[in-house]
mmCIF file of C-alpha atoms and ligand atoms in Angstrom:
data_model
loop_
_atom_site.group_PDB
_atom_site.id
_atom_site.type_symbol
_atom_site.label_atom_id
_atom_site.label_comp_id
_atom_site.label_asym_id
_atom_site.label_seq_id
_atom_site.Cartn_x
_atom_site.Cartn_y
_atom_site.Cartn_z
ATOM 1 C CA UNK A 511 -120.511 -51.250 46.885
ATOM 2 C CA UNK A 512 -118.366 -51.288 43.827
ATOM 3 C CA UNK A 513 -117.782 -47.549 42.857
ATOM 4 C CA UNK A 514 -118.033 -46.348 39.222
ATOM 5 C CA UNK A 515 -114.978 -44.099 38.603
ATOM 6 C CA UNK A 516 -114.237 -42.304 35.391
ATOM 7 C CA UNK A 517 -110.439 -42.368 33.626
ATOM 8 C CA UNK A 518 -109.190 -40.964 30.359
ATOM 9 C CA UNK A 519 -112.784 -40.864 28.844
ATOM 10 C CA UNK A 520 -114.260 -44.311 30.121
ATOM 11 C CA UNK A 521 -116.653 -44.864 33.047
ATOM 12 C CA UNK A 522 -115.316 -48.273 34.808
ATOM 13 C CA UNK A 523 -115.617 -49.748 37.757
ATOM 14 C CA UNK A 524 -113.055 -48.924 40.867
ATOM 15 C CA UNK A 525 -111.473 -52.785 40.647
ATOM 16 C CA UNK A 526 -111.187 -51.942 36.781
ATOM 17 C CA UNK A 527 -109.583 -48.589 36.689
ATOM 18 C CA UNK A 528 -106.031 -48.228 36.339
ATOM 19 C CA UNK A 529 -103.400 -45.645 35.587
ATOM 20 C CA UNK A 530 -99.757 -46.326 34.262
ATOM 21 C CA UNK A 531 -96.333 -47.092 37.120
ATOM 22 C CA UNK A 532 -94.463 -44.304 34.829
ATOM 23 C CA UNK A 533 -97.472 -41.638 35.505
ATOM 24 C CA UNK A 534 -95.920 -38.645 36.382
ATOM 25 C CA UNK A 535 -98.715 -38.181 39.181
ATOM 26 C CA UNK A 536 -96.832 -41.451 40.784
ATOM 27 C CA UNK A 537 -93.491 -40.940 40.186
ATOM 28 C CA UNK A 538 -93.347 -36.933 40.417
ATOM 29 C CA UNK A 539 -96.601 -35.758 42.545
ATOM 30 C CA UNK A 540 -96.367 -33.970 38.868
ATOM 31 C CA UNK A 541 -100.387 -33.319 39.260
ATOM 32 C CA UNK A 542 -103.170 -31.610 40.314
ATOM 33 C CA UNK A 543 -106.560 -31.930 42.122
ATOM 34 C CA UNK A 544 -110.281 -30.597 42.981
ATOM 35 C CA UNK A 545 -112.434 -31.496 45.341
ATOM 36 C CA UNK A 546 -116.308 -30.286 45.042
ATOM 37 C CA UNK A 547 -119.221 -31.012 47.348
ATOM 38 C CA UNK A 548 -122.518 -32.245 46.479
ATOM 39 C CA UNK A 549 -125.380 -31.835 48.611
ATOM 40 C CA UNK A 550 -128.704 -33.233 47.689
ATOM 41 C CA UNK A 551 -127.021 -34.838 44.375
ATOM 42 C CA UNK A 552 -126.256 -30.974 43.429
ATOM 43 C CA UNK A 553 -122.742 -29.573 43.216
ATOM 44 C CA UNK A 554 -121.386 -26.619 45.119
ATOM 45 C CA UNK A 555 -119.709 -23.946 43.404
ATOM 46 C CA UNK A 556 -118.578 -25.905 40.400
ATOM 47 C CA UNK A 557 -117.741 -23.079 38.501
ATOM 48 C CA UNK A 558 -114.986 -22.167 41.248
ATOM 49 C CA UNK A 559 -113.556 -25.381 41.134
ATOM 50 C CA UNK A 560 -113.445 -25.477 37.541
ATOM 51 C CA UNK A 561 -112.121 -21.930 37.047
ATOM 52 C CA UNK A 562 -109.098 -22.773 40.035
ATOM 53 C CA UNK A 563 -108.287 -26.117 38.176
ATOM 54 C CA UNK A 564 -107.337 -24.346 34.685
ATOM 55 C CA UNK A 565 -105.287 -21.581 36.877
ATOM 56 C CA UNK A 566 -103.733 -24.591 38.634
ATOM 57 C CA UNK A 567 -103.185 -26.442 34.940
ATOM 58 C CA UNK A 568 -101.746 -23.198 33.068
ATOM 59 C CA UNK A 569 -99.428 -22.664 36.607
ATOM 60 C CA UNK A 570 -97.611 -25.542 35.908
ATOM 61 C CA UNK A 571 -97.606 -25.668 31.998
ATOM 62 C CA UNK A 572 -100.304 -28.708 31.937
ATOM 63 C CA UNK A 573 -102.355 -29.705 29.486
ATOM 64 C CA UNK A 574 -105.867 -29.518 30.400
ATOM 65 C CA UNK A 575 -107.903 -32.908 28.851
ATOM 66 C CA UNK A 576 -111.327 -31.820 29.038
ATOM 67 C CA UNK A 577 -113.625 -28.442 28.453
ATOM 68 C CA UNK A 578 -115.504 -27.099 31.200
ATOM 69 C CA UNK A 579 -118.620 -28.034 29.882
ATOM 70 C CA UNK A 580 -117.590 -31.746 29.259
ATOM 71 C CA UNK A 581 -116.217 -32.038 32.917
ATOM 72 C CA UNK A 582 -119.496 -30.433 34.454
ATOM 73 C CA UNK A 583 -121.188 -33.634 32.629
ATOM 74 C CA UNK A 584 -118.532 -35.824 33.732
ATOM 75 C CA UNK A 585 -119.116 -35.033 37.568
ATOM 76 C CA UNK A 586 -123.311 -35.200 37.278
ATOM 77 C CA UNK A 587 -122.784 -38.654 35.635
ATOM 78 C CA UNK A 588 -120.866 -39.559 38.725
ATOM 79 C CA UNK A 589 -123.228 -38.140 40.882
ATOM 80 C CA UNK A 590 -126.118 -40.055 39.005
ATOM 81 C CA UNK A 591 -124.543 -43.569 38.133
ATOM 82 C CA UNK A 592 -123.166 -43.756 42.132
ATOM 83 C CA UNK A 593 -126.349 -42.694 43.701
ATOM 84 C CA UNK A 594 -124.756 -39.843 45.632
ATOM 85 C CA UNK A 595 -127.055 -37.649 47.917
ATOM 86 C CA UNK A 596 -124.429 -36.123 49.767
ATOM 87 C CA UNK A 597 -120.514 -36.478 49.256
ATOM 88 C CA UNK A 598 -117.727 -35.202 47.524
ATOM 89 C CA UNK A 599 -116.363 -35.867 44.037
ATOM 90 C CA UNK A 600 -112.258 -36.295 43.471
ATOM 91 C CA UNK A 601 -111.086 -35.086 40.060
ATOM 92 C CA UNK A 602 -106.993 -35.258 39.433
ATOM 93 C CA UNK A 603 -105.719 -34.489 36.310
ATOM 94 C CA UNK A 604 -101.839 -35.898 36.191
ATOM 95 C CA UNK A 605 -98.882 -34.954 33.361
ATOM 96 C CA UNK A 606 -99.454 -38.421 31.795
ATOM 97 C CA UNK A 607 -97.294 -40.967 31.212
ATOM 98 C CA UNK A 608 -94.358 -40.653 29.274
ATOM 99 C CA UNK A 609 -93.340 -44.060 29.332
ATOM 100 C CA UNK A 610 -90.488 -43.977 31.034
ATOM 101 C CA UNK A 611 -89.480 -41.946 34.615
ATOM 102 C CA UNK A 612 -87.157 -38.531 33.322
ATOM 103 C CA UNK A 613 -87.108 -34.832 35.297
ATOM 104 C CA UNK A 614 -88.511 -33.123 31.950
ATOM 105 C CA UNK A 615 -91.284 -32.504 30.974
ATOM 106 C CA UNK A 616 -93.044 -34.555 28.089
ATOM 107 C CA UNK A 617 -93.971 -33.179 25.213
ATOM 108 C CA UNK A 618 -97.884 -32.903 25.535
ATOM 109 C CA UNK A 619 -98.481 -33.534 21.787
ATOM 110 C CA UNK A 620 -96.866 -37.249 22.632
ATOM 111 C CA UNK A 621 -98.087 -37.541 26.323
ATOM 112 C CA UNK A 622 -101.723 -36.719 27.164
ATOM 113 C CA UNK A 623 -102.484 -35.865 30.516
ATOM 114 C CA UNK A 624 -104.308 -38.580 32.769
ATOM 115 C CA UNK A 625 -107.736 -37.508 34.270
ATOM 116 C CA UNK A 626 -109.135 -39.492 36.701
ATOM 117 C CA UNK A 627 -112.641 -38.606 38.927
ATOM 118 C CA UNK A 628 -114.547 -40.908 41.559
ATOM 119 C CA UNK A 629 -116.886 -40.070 44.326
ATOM 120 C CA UNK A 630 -117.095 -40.553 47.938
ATOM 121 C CA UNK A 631 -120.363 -40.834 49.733
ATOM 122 C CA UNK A 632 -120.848 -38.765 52.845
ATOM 123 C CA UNK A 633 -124.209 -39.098 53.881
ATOM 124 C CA UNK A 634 -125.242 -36.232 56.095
ATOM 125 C CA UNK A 635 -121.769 -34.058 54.805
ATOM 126 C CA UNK A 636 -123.477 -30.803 55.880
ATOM 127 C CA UNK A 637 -124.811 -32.506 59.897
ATOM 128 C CA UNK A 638 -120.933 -33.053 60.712
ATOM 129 C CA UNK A 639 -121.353 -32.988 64.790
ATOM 130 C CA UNK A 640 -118.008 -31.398 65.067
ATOM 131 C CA UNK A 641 -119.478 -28.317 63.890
ATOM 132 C CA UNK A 642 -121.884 -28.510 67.072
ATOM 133 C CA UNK A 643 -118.546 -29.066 69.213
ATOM 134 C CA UNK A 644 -115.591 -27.446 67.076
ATOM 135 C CA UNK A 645 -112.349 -28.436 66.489
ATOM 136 C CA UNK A 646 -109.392 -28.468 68.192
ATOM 137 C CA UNK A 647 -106.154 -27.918 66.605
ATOM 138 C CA UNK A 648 -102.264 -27.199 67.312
ATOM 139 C CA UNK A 649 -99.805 -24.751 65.428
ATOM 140 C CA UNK A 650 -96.826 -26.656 63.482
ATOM 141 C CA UNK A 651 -94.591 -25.274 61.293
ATOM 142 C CA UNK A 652 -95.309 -24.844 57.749
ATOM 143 C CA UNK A 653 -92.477 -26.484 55.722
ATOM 144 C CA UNK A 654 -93.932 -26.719 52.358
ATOM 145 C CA UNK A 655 -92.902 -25.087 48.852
ATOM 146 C CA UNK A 656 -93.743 -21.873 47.662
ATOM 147 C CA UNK A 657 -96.409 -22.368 45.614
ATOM 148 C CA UNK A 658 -99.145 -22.977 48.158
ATOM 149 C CA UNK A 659 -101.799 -21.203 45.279
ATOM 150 C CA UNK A 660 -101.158 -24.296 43.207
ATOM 151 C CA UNK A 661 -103.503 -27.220 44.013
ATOM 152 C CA UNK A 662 -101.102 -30.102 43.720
ATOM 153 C CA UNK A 663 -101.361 -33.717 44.608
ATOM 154 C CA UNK A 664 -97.918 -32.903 46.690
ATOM 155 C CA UNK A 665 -99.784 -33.529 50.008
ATOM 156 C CA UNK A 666 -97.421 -35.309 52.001
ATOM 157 C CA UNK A 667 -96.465 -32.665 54.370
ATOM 158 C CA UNK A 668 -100.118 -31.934 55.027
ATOM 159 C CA UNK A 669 -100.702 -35.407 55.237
ATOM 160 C CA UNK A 670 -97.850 -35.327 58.522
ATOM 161 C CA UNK A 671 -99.540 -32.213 60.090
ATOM 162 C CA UNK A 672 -102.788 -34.496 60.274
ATOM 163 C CA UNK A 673 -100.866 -37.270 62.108
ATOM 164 C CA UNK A 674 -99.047 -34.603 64.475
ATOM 165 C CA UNK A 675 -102.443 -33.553 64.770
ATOM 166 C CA UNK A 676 -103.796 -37.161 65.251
ATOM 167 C CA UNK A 677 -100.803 -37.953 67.868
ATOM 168 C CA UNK A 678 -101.434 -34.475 69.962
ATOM 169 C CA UNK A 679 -105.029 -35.786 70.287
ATOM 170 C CA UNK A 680 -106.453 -32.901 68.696
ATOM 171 C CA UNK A 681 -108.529 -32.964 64.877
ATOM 172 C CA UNK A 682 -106.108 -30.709 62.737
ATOM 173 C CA UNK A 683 -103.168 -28.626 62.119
ATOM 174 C CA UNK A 684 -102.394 -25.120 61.915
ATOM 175 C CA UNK A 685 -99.450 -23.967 59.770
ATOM 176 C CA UNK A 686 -97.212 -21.257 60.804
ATOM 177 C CA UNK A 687 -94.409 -19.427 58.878
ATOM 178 C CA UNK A 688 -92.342 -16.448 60.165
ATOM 179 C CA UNK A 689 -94.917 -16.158 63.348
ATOM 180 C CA UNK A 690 -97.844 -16.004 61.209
ATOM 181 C CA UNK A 691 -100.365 -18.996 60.463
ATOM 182 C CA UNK A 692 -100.896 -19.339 56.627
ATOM 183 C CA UNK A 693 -103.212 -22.157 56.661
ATOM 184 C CA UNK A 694 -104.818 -24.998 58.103
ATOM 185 C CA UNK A 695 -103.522 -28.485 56.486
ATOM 186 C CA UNK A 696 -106.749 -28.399 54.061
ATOM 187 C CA UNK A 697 -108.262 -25.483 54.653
ATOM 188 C CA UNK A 698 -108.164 -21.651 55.020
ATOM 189 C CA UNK A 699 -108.306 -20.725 58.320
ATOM 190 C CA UNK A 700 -109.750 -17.266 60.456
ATOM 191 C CA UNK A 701 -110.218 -15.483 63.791
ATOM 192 C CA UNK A 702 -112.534 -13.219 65.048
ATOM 193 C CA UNK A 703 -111.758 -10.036 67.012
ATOM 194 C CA UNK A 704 -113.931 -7.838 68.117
ATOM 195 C CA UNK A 705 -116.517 -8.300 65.683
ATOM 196 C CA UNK A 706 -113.673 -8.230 62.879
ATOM 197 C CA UNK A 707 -113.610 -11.499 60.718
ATOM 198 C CA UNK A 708 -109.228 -11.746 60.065
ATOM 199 C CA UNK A 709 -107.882 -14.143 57.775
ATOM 200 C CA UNK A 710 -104.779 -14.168 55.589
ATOM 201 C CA UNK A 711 -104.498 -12.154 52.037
ATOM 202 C CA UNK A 712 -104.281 -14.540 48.920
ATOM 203 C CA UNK A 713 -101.073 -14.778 47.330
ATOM 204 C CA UNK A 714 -98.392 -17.712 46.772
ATOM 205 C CA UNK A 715 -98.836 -18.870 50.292
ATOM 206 C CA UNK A 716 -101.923 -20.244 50.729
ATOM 207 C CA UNK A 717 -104.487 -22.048 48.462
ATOM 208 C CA UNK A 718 -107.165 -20.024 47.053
ATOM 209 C CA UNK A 719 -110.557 -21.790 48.608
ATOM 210 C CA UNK A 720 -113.326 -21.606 46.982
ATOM 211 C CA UNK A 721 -114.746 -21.845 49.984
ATOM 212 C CA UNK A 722 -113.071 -18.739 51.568
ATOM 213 C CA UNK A 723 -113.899 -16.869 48.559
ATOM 214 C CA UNK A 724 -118.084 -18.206 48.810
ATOM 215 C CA UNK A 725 -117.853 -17.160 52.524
ATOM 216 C CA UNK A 726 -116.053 -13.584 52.635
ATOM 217 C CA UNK A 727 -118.647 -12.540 50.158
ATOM 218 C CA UNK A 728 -121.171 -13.883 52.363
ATOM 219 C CA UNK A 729 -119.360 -12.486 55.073
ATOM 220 C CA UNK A 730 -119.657 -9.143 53.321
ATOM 221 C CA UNK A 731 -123.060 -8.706 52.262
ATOM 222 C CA UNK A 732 -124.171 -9.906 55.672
ATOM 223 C CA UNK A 733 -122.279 -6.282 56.551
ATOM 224 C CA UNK A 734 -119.603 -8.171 58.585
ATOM 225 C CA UNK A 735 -116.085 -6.353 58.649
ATOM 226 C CA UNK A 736 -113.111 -8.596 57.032
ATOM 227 C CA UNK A 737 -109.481 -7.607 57.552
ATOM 228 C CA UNK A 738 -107.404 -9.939 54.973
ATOM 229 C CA UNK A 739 -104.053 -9.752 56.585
ATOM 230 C CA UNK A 740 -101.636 -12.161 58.649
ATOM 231 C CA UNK A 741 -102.266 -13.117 61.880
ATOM 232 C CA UNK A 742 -100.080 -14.899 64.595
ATOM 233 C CA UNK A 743 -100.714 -18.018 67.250
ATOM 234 C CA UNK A 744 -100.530 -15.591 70.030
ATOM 235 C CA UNK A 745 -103.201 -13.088 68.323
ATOM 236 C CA UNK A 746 -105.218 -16.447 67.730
ATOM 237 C CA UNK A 747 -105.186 -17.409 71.108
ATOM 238 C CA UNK A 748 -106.551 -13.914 72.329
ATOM 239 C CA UNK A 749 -109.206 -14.333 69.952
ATOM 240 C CA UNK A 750 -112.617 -14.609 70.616
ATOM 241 C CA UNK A 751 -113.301 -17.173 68.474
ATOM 242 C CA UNK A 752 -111.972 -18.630 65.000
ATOM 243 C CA UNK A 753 -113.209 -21.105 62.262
ATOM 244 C CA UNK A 754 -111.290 -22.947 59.108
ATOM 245 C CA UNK A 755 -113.088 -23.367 55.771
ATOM 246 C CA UNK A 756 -113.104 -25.891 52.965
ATOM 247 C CA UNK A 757 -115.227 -27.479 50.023
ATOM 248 C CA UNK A 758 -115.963 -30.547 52.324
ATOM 249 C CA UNK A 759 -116.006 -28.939 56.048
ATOM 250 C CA UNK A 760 -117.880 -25.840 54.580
ATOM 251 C CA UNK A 761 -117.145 -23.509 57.725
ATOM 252 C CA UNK A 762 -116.151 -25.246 61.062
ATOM 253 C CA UNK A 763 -115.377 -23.271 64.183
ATOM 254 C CA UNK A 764 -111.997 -23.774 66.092
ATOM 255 C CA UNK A 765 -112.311 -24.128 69.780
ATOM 256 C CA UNK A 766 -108.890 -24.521 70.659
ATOM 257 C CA UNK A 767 -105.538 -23.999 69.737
ATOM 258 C CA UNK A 768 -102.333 -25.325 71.731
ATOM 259 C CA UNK A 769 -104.349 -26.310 74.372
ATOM 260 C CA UNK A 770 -105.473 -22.885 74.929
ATOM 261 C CA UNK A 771 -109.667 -22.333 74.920
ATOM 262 C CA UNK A 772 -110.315 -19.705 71.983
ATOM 263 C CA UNK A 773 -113.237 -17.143 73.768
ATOM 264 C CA UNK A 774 -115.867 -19.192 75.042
ATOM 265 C CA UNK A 775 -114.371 -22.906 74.058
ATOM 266 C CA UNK A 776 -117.528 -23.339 72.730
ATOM 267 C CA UNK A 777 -118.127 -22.552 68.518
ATOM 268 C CA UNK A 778 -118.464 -18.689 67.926
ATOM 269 C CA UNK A 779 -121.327 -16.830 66.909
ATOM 270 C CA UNK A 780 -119.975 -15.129 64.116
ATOM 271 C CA UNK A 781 -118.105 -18.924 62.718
ATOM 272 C CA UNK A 782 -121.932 -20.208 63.472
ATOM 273 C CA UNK A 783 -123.950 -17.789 61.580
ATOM 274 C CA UNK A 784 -121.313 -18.013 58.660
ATOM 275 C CA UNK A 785 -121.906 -21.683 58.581
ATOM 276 C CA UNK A 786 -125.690 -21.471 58.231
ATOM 277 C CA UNK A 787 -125.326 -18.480 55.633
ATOM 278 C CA UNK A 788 -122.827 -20.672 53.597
ATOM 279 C CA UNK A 789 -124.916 -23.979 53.908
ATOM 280 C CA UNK A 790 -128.094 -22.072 52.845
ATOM 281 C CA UNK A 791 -126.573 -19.756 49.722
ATOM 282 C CA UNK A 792 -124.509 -22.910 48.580
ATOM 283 C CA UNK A 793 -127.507 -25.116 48.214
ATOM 284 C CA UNK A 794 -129.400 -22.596 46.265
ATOM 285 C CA UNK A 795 -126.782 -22.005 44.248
ATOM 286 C CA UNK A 796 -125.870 -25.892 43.344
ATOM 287 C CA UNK A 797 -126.174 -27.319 39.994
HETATM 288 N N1 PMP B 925 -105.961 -24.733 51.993
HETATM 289 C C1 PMP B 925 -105.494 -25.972 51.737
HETATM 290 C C2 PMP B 925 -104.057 -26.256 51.970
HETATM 291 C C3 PMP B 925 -106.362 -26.959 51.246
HETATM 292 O O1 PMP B 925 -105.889 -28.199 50.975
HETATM 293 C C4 PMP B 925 -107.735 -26.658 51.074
HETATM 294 C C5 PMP B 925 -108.710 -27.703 50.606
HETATM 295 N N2 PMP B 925 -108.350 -28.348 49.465
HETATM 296 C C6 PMP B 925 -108.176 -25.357 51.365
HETATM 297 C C7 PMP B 925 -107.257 -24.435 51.818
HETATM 298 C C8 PMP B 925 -109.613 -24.971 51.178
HETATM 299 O O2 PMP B 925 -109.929 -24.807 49.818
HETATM 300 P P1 PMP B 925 -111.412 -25.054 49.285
HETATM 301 O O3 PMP B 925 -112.284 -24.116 50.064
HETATM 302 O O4 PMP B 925 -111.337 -24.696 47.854
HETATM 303 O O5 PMP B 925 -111.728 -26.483 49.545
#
């Protein structure tokens, strides 16, 4: 089925939408992204999204094309024109294109930045099996830039820790740095010890889920303990159980790291309960 995407103001469809070879998104990675979940045709924390895209926008000194309120129309009509029950919807807003390929930055009174949304389906997004299995991942080093807070497009790195991941025959990648894991490639990622939920403090090394931020609160008000600090691959593999987060994998346990069983090797109670506390507020909460 043909896909109706949106760019710069028009709805087209997919085989019809186009962006310039000198946009700095191409040439530069000079961009920056959002993904949001629907579930029942009804958006998950859109107001997070929206909020981390203008921090990610005024970061890097980026125009920002569209109002909040424009963009929340933008998505439904995506939702509504392709049909979509469950799935997620891409948004990337780019530094435009200058017309030409130069290190500085355009002026943006002369170079508008390029917006570009389209939707992928996912039917049955929230009934992912692996969250009846978990996942297992391995530890690689974390060799990106320093600003980890800012959502870029710059995803080829993450993109390598997926085939690492891929080629060790596990589903994902844990990044380390100095001894202690930041993140997962895509998502934020936890342990549990004794009871104690542990997962790394926000600042310039990680990204900022929305997701983490949905589910400590949850997390919180369920009057479970959270310790936002580092943690290592050794304390990891002691632990009895861990879980990632993101916008599309909501909360999925970890069952295995390095080849080593985390607790049980089966998904933890605590990464479980999370899950169905998450699944249950978000959809309530969806617009
Ligand atoms: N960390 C990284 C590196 C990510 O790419 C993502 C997903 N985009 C996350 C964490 C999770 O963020 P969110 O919960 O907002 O999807």
């Amino acid at each position: 089925m043909t896909r109706t995407v949106y760019v710069n103001g028009d709805y087209l469809p997919e085989t019809e939408a186009k962006v310039s070879i000198f946009d700095r998104g191409f040439l530069m990675a000079d961009g920056v992204y959002e993904v949001t979940s629907v579930l029942d045709g009804k958006l998950l924390d859109f107001a997070g999204h929206a909020k981390r895209l203008g921090r990610s926008l005024a970061e890097l000194d980026m125009a920002n094309p569209i109002n909040t309120d424009d963009l929340l129309a933008v998505h439904r009509e995506l939702v509504a024109r392709n049909n979509i029950v469950d799935g997620l919807i891409y948004l990337q807003i780019t530094r435009g294109n200058p017309g030409d390929r130069d290190f500085a930055f355009p002026d943006p009174a002369q170079t508008p930045s390029t917006i570009v949304l389209f939707t992928q389906s996912k039917p049955g997004l929230a009934d992912n099996p692996m969250a009846k299995t978990g996942m297992r991942v391995i530890s690689i080093d974390d060799i990106r830039w320093g600003r980890r807070d800012i959502k870029t497009v710059q995803l080829l790195y993450p993109s390598m820790g997926k085939m690492m991941a891929k080629k060790a025959g596990v589903d994902d990648a844990w990044l380390v740095e100095d001894g202690f894991v930041t993140e997962g490639t895509s998502n934020n990622a936890y342990i549990v010890t004794g009871g104690k939920i542990i997962t790394r403090q926000l600042s310039s090394d990680i990204l900022h889920g929305i997701t983490r931020n949905a589910v400590l609160r949850f997390a919180a008000e369920a009057q479970m303990e959270v310790i936002e600090r580092p943690f290592t691959v050794e304390e990891a593999k002691a632990a009895d159980e861990a879980f990632v987060t993101s916008a599309s994998a909501f909360v999925m346990p970890v069952v295995e790291l390095d080849g080593v069983a985390l607790g049980s090797g089966k998904p933890g109670p605590v990464a479980t309960r999370l899950r169905e506390i998450y699944l249950e507020e978000s959809r309530k909460a969806a617009i």
